[in-house]
Short mmCIF file of C-alpha atoms in Angstrom, two decimals:
data_model
loop_
_atom_site.label_atom_id
_atom_site.label_comp_id
_atom_site.label_asym_id
_atom_site.label_seq_id
_atom_site.Cartn_x
_atom_site.Cartn_y
_atom_site.Cartn_z
CA MET A 1 0.17 -0.20 -0.09
CA MET A 2 1.44 3.44 -0.60
CA GLY A 3 1.87 5.78 2.02
CA THR A 4 2.09 8.71 0.54
CA LEU A 5 -0.62 11.61 -1.33
CA PRO A 6 2.17 11.87 -4.26
CA THR A 7 1.63 8.53 -5.34
CA LEU A 8 -1.33 8.28 -4.46
CA PHE A 9 -2.58 11.05 -6.42
CA LEU A 10 -0.43 9.62 -9.76
CA ILE A 11 -3.57 7.06 -9.14
CA LEU A 12 -6.33 9.88 -10.20
CA VAL A 13 -7.25 9.42 -14.39
CA PHE A 14 -4.57 11.14 -15.72
CA PHE A 15 -6.40 13.53 -18.57
CA PRO A 16 -3.74 12.64 -21.98
CA HIS A 17 -5.09 15.68 -23.65
CA GLY A 18 -4.40 17.62 -19.98
CA LEU A 19 -1.12 18.95 -21.02
CA GLN A 20 -1.84 19.72 -24.62
CA SER A 21 -4.85 22.42 -23.74
CA CYS A 22 -3.54 22.84 -20.16
CA GLY A 23 -6.61 22.81 -19.23
CA VAL A 24 -8.83 25.09 -21.03
CA ASN A 25 -10.75 22.18 -23.03
CA MET A 26 -11.23 20.89 -19.68
CA SER A 27 -14.08 20.92 -17.57
CA SER A 28 -14.79 23.04 -14.47
CA GLY A 29 -14.41 19.75 -12.21
CA GLU A 30 -11.63 18.21 -14.61
CA LEU A 31 -9.70 21.40 -14.21
CA GLY A 32 -9.81 20.44 -10.64
CA GLN A 33 -9.16 17.11 -10.06
CA TYR A 34 -6.00 17.74 -12.63
CA VAL A 35 -4.82 20.02 -10.16
CA LEU A 36 -5.35 18.70 -7.60
CA ALA A 37 -3.23 15.97 -9.10
CA LEU A 38 -0.03 18.50 -9.93
CA ILE A 39 -0.41 19.46 -6.55
CA SER A 40 -0.44 16.75 -4.66
CA CYS A 41 2.66 15.94 -7.58
CA CYS A 42 4.60 19.29 -5.92
CA GLU A 43 4.00 20.87 -9.37
CA ASP A 44 3.62 24.38 -9.75
CA THR A 45 0.47 24.55 -10.69
CA THR A 46 1.32 29.48 -11.19
CA ASN A 47 3.00 28.57 -14.15
CA LEU A 48 2.43 25.36 -16.45
CA MET A 49 4.68 24.93 -19.82
CA SER A 50 2.02 23.53 -22.19
CA ASN A 51 5.66 22.21 -24.09
CA LYS A 52 8.94 23.05 -24.35
CA ARG A 53 8.87 25.82 -26.47
CA SER A 54 6.48 27.82 -24.37
CA THR A 55 8.83 30.53 -22.28
CA LYS A 56 6.07 31.80 -20.54
CA GLY A 57 3.69 29.36 -18.69
CA ILE A 58 0.12 29.50 -17.63
CA ASN A 59 -1.43 29.86 -14.25
CA LEU A 60 -3.99 27.08 -13.98
CA GLY A 61 -5.10 29.32 -10.67
CA THR A 62 -6.28 31.93 -13.39
CA LEU A 63 -8.42 29.47 -15.52
CA LEU A 64 -9.65 27.66 -13.02
CA SER A 65 -11.74 30.40 -11.01
CA SER A 66 -12.66 32.13 -14.40
CA LYS A 67 -14.32 28.65 -14.93
CA LEU A 68 -15.70 28.29 -11.96
CA GLY A 69 -17.01 32.09 -11.64
CA ARG A 70 -19.11 30.79 -14.81
CA GLU A 71 -20.24 28.07 -12.69
CA ILE A 72 -21.44 30.15 -9.77
CA LYS A 73 -22.94 32.83 -12.48
CA SER A 74 -25.01 29.87 -13.66
CA ILE A 75 -26.53 28.64 -10.08
CA GLU A 76 -27.32 32.25 -9.20
CA MET A 77 -29.69 32.26 -12.38
CA HIS A 78 -30.04 29.42 -13.60
CA LYS A 79 -30.60 27.23 -9.76
CA HIS A 80 -27.56 25.11 -11.01
CA PRO A 81 -24.53 25.13 -12.41
CA LEU A 82 -23.67 24.51 -15.93
CA THR A 83 -21.84 20.89 -15.14
CA THR A 84 -22.59 18.86 -11.37
CA TYR A 85 -21.93 20.82 -7.97
CA TYR A 86 -19.24 17.91 -7.38
CA GLN A 87 -17.95 19.82 -10.63
CA VAL A 88 -18.10 23.18 -8.24
CA ALA A 89 -16.55 21.30 -5.03
CA LEU A 90 -14.13 20.08 -7.09
CA ALA A 91 -12.82 23.31 -8.61
CA VAL A 92 -13.58 25.67 -5.03
CA LEU A 93 -11.24 22.69 -3.18
CA ALA A 94 -8.64 23.11 -5.67
CA LEU A 95 -8.40 26.72 -4.99
CA CYS A 96 -9.06 26.62 -2.68
CA LYS A 97 -5.67 24.39 -2.22
CA GLN A 98 -4.00 27.18 -4.19
CA GLY A 99 -4.46 29.86 -2.20
CA TYR A 100 -6.30 30.77 -5.04
CA ALA A 101 -8.93 33.41 -3.05
CA ILE A 102 -12.13 32.71 -3.38
CA GLN A 103 -14.48 35.48 -3.66
CA LYS A 104 -16.64 35.60 -0.84
CA GLY A 105 -20.37 36.60 -3.13
CA ASP A 106 -19.12 32.94 -4.58
CA ILE A 107 -19.02 31.17 -1.18
CA LYS A 108 -21.52 32.13 0.27
CA ILE A 109 -24.18 30.91 -3.24
CA PHE A 110 -22.01 27.79 -3.57
CA ALA A 111 -23.38 27.51 0.33
CA GLN A 112 -26.50 28.95 0.21
CA ALA A 113 -26.83 25.68 -2.29
CA VAL A 114 -26.69 23.09 0.46
CA MET A 115 -28.60 24.60 2.44
CA ASN A 116 -31.55 24.23 -0.08
CA ASN A 117 -30.54 21.06 -0.42
CA ASP A 118 -29.67 21.46 -3.80
CA LEU A 119 -27.14 19.07 -3.83
CA SER A 120 -29.49 16.14 -4.16
CA TYR A 121 -30.93 14.83 -6.94
CA GLY A 122 -33.90 13.09 -7.36
CA GLY A 123 -34.68 13.69 -4.26
CA GLN A 124 -32.01 11.98 -2.57
CA PHE A 125 -28.63 13.24 -1.51
CA SER A 126 -26.00 12.95 -3.58
CA VAL A 127 -22.82 11.91 -1.37
CA ASP A 128 -20.75 11.41 -3.32
CA THR A 129 -21.49 15.22 -3.91
CA GLY A 130 -21.89 16.22 -0.73
CA ALA A 131 -18.39 14.48 0.56
CA MET A 132 -16.67 16.93 -2.24
CA ALA A 133 -18.22 19.98 -0.72
CA ALA A 134 -17.42 19.36 2.60
CA MET A 135 -14.09 19.08 2.49
CA ALA A 136 -13.69 22.21 0.20
CA PHE A 137 -16.04 24.37 2.43
CA ASN A 138 -13.58 22.54 4.94
CA CYS A 139 -10.16 24.16 3.73
CA LEU A 140 -12.17 27.38 3.25
CA GLN A 141 -12.62 27.21 6.99
CA ASP A 142 -9.11 28.94 7.84
CA SER A 143 -8.81 31.70 5.30
CA TYR A 144 -12.80 33.30 5.20
CA LYS A 145 -13.59 35.24 7.81
CA PRO A 146 -16.41 35.33 9.50
CA THR A 147 -16.92 31.31 9.03
CA ASN A 148 -20.69 31.66 10.30
CA THR A 149 -22.05 29.85 6.58
CA ILE A 150 -19.17 28.03 5.89
CA GLU A 151 -19.69 26.15 9.16
CA ILE A 152 -23.41 25.76 9.61
CA ALA A 153 -23.23 24.45 5.26
CA LEU A 154 -20.19 21.79 6.88
CA LYS A 155 -22.12 20.91 9.47
CA LYS A 156 -24.97 20.33 7.71
CA LEU A 157 -23.14 18.02 5.16
CA THR A 158 -20.94 15.97 7.29
CA MET A 159 -24.81 14.46 9.28
CA GLN A 160 -26.18 13.93 5.50
CA ILE A 161 -23.35 11.96 4.89
CA PHE A 162 -23.27 10.39 8.56
CA CYS A 163 -27.29 9.72 8.00
CA ALA A 164 -27.03 8.13 4.48
CA LYS A 165 -24.20 4.65 6.73
CA HIS A 166 -25.89 1.52 6.18
CA ASP A 167 -25.77 -1.23 9.29
CA CYS A 168 -23.40 -2.91 6.29
CA GLY A 169 -20.90 -0.16 6.90
CA THR A 170 -20.89 1.47 3.42
CA ILE A 171 -21.92 5.55 3.34
CA GLY A 172 -24.55 6.00 0.54
CA ASN A 173 -23.09 3.26 -1.94
CA ILE A 174 -19.51 1.37 -2.07
CA TYR A 175 -18.34 3.61 -4.53
CA SER A 176 -19.22 6.86 -2.98
CA THR A 177 -18.00 5.40 0.91
CA GLY A 178 -13.78 6.28 -0.05
CA LEU A 179 -15.45 10.53 -0.20
CA ALA A 180 -17.34 10.20 2.08
CA MET A 181 -14.66 8.12 4.25
CA GLN A 182 -12.47 10.97 3.67
CA ALA A 183 -15.14 13.87 4.63
CA LEU A 184 -15.13 12.47 8.14
CA ILE A 185 -12.26 11.75 8.76
CA ALA A 186 -11.79 15.37 7.75
CA ASN A 187 -14.91 16.76 9.88
CA CYS A 188 -14.14 14.51 12.79
CA GLN A 189 -14.91 17.67 15.04
CA PHE A 190 -18.36 16.79 14.87
CA ILE A 191 -19.00 13.34 13.63
CA PRO A 192 -15.77 10.89 15.28
CA PHE A 193 -14.11 8.10 14.00
CA PRO A 194 -15.95 5.38 16.20
CA VAL A 195 -18.86 6.80 16.00
CA TRP A 196 -19.25 6.76 12.36
CA ASN A 197 -16.79 3.41 11.91
CA CYS A 198 -19.52 1.10 14.42
CA SER A 199 -20.91 -0.32 11.63
CA ASN A 200 -16.97 -1.75 10.08
CA THR A 201 -16.69 0.42 7.60
CA GLN A 202 -12.68 0.45 6.39
CA GLU A 203 -13.34 -3.84 7.12
CA LYS A 204 -16.27 -3.52 4.08
CA VAL A 205 -14.56 -1.75 1.69
CA GLU A 206 -11.58 -4.16 2.48
CA GLU A 207 -13.61 -6.35 1.23
CA LYS A 208 -14.54 -5.08 -1.82
CA ILE A 209 -10.78 -3.83 -2.78
CA GLN A 210 -10.39 -8.28 -2.23
CA LYS A 211 -13.14 -8.69 -4.61
CA GLY A 212 -11.45 -5.84 -7.30
CA ALA A 213 -14.66 -3.64 -6.30
CA PHE A 214 -11.92 -0.96 -7.42
CA SER A 215 -9.71 -1.59 -10.28
CA ASN A 216 -10.50 1.72 -12.15
CA SER A 217 -8.28 3.72 -11.37
CA GLU A 218 -10.37 6.64 -10.29
CA MET A 219 -12.28 4.46 -8.27
CA ALA A 220 -8.91 3.45 -7.13
CA SER A 221 -8.01 7.33 -6.03
CA GLN A 222 -11.29 7.39 -3.99
CA ILE A 223 -10.15 4.98 -1.18
CA LEU A 224 -6.86 4.83 -1.20
CA PRO A 225 -6.78 8.12 0.98
CA PRO A 226 -8.78 6.83 3.92
CA LEU A 227 -7.61 4.38 4.32
CA LEU A 228 -4.58 5.47 5.31
CA GLY A 229 -5.54 8.00 7.13
CA LYS A 230 -5.95 10.88 4.86
CA THR A 231 -7.70 12.60 2.73
CA TYR A 232 -7.60 14.65 -0.21
CA LEU A 233 -7.00 18.38 1.69
CA GLN A 234 -3.69 17.28 2.53
CA ALA A 235 -2.68 17.49 -0.55
CA GLY A 236 -0.06 20.82 -1.45
CA GLN A 237 2.85 22.26 -1.20
CA GLU A 238 2.88 22.12 1.82
CA GLY A 239 5.24 19.32 3.58
CA CYS A 240 6.47 18.46 -0.38
CA ALA A 241 10.26 19.49 0.31
CA GLY A 242 9.45 17.77 3.51
CA VAL A 243 8.85 14.63 1.16
CA MET A 244 11.54 15.30 -1.79
CA GLU A 245 14.08 15.32 1.12
CA THR A 246 12.95 11.80 3.21
CA GLN A 247 12.75 10.62 -0.43
CA SER A 248 16.64 10.96 -0.99
CA LYS A 249 17.22 9.46 1.97
CA ALA A 250 15.88 7.37 1.75
CA GLU A 251 17.16 6.04 -1.20
CA MET A 252 20.67 7.01 0.04
CA SER A 253 20.72 4.19 3.24
CA ASN A 254 17.55 2.63 2.60
CA ASP A 255 18.99 -0.39 4.82
CA ARG A 256 19.19 1.14 7.42
CA MET A 257 16.65 4.32 7.34
CA ILE A 258 12.91 4.69 6.96
CA ALA A 259 10.70 7.21 6.00
CA VAL A 260 7.50 8.84 8.14
CA VAL A 261 5.01 10.85 8.32
CA TYR A 262 3.69 12.05 12.38
CA THR A 263 0.81 13.75 12.82
CA VAL A 264 -0.67 15.51 15.63
CA THR A 265 -4.75 16.45 15.44
CA ASN A 266 -6.72 17.63 17.92
CA ALA A 267 -9.77 18.46 15.85
CA THR A 268 -12.12 17.12 19.26
CA PHE A 269 -12.13 21.09 21.02
CA CYS A 270 -10.63 22.82 18.43
CA ARG A 271 -11.92 24.45 15.07
CA ASN A 272 -9.45 25.72 12.70
CA SER A 273 -5.55 23.86 12.65
CA CYS A 274 -6.26 21.33 13.90
CA ASN A 275 -3.57 19.17 11.99
CA HIS A 276 -0.10 19.22 11.92
CA SER A 277 2.07 16.87 10.21
CA VAL A 278 6.13 16.24 9.41
CA HIS A 279 8.11 13.92 7.74
CA LEU A 280 10.51 12.04 9.17
CA THR A 281 13.94 9.92 7.61
CA VAL A 282 14.88 7.99 10.83
CA THR A 283 16.83 4.62 11.72
CA LYS A 284 14.49 1.31 11.26
CA GLY A 285 13.99 0.19 14.07
CA ILE A 286 13.31 3.57 16.62
CA SER A 287 10.18 3.78 19.09
CA LEU A 288 7.72 6.33 18.65
CA PHE A 289 8.44 7.66 21.96
CA GLN A 290 12.15 7.95 19.83
CA ILE A 291 10.25 9.46 17.08
CA MET A 292 8.16 11.61 18.66
CA GLU A 293 11.24 13.45 20.45
CA LYS A 294 12.62 13.58 17.24
CA ALA A 295 9.68 16.20 15.81
CA LYS A 296 9.79 18.05 19.01
CA GLU A 297 13.46 18.89 17.81
CA LYS A 298 11.51 20.22 14.32
CA ASN A 299 8.72 22.32 15.92
CA PRO A 300 8.32 21.93 19.08
CA ASP A 301 5.33 24.84 18.32
CA TYR A 302 2.89 21.61 17.15
CA PHE A 303 5.04 18.98 18.62
CA ARG A 304 6.81 19.31 22.66
CA PHE A 305 5.01 17.23 25.28
CA GLU A 306 4.78 15.45 28.06
CA TYR A 307 4.63 12.13 29.65
CA GLU A 308 3.96 10.30 33.53
CA LYS A 309 6.45 7.15 33.91
CA THR A 310 3.67 4.60 35.23
CA SER A 311 4.30 0.85 35.86
CA LEU A 312 3.14 0.16 31.85
CA GLY A 313 5.31 2.73 29.67
CA PHE A 314 5.27 6.46 29.38
CA PHE A 315 1.94 7.84 29.57
CA ILE A 316 0.98 10.69 27.14
CA THR A 317 -0.51 13.59 29.03
CA SER A 318 0.61 16.34 26.33
CA ILE A 319 0.53 16.85 23.31
CA ALA A 320 0.89 21.16 22.22
CA GLY A 321 0.00 21.78 24.94
CA VAL A 322 -3.39 20.19 25.12
CA PRO A 323 -3.24 17.73 28.57
CA SER A 324 -5.44 14.42 27.58
CA LYS A 325 -7.99 15.01 30.82
CA ALA A 326 -10.25 12.28 32.78
CA GLN A 327 -12.69 15.66 34.05
CA LYS A 328 -13.43 15.54 30.28
CA TRP A 329 -13.55 12.11 29.07
CA THR A 330 -10.70 12.45 26.97
CA TYR A 331 -7.05 11.26 25.96
CA TRP A 332 -4.20 10.52 23.15
CA GLN A 333 -4.96 7.97 21.27
CA PHE A 334 -2.01 6.73 19.01
CA LEU A 335 -3.08 5.15 15.02
CA ASN A 336 -1.19 3.94 11.88
CA GLY A 337 -3.48 5.69 9.87
CA MET A 338 -6.90 4.08 10.80
CA LYS A 339 -5.61 1.60 13.30
CA PRO A 340 -5.02 2.08 16.86
CA ILE A 341 -1.06 0.62 17.94
CA PRO A 342 -1.29 -2.42 20.22
CA VAL A 343 1.45 -1.05 22.13
CA GLY A 344 2.90 1.69 24.09
CA VAL A 345 5.00 4.61 22.80
CA GLU A 346 8.27 3.66 24.31
CA GLN A 347 7.02 -0.26 23.08
CA TYR A 348 5.82 0.52 19.17
CA ARG A 349 8.97 0.22 15.93
CA PRO A 350 7.60 1.81 13.40
CA SER A 351 8.17 1.00 9.94
CA ASN A 352 8.72 2.69 6.33
CA GLY A 353 5.69 4.88 4.69
CA GLU A 354 3.71 4.68 8.11
CA HIS A 355 1.39 7.48 9.25
CA ILE A 356 1.45 7.38 12.53
CA ILE A 357 -1.46 9.95 14.22
CA ALA A 358 -1.96 11.29 17.47
CA LYS A 359 -4.74 11.78 17.88
CA LEU A 360 -7.13 13.56 21.47
CA THR A 361 -10.03 11.78 22.30
CA LYS A 362 -12.78 11.27 23.87
CA TYR A 363 -13.75 7.60 25.40
#
């Protein structure tokens, strides 16, 4: 199983005409997906060269913004986009990940469509569309103030996705489950993982994978990130230098070094900027506790921690100044992707490519 979003996004359907037309002939959603793939591979989407003879690149953000503008104008005038709300959500997410400004009025129109239940088709909520929209609004939270409109739309979408979960574990249908899992992971402050995964969603997906349900490359690109505890929101320029440095070091000393990602998430009581990640190259066989020490050295603001020695080993009492509190029924849980690690941080030794998550969790 691949462990980085740049690798995962290479599985996305690659549009053969993409480099030739540089997105001009793509719809808003196709271009949004293409931009996300390029961002994930640490490419500069503001200066894309269409061929070797070009002296000036094309700004895909400008192009995508123009396409989104036409979609929003159609919603405003005709009560529906030129394409679909799924494509609109993809475009918004891609522009947000580029750090490209989106007009507040456009965001309000999109949010109002959510409140009007326009993301439903034939009277039935579209899980795929809602999940993509939920990730887009999640991305916008830190950039647009006040966030009331975004937060209301985001809460509604998250609840609609959760209510689409079946007893067998799928959310919507099996092919919408991947995006739904991503949306719920990203917005776990509203519905935590133990609640929405109570019907063994991940186990159902793994069962279907073995039966070949996700042989289509685009479907595979949607289901792989959540199986690694990741979402499309984690694609972006942030960490690209660290990824390349990690890969380079791992190649130089492949026998002795491993690459891991360590993330701290405080979504239980946090509203914005709840997740912080660091890419590390460490000696094979070291403990998770030692990896936490190295993360702290890199960025003490996000990764400092405190612990107590007990008869069962080290017990983490605080990370980034956020304590676990018995009176609030919280503790710091450690996961490998989406699965809790089976031993303490002192005993656990991550393998190459693992994504370790320290998550403030309610019990």
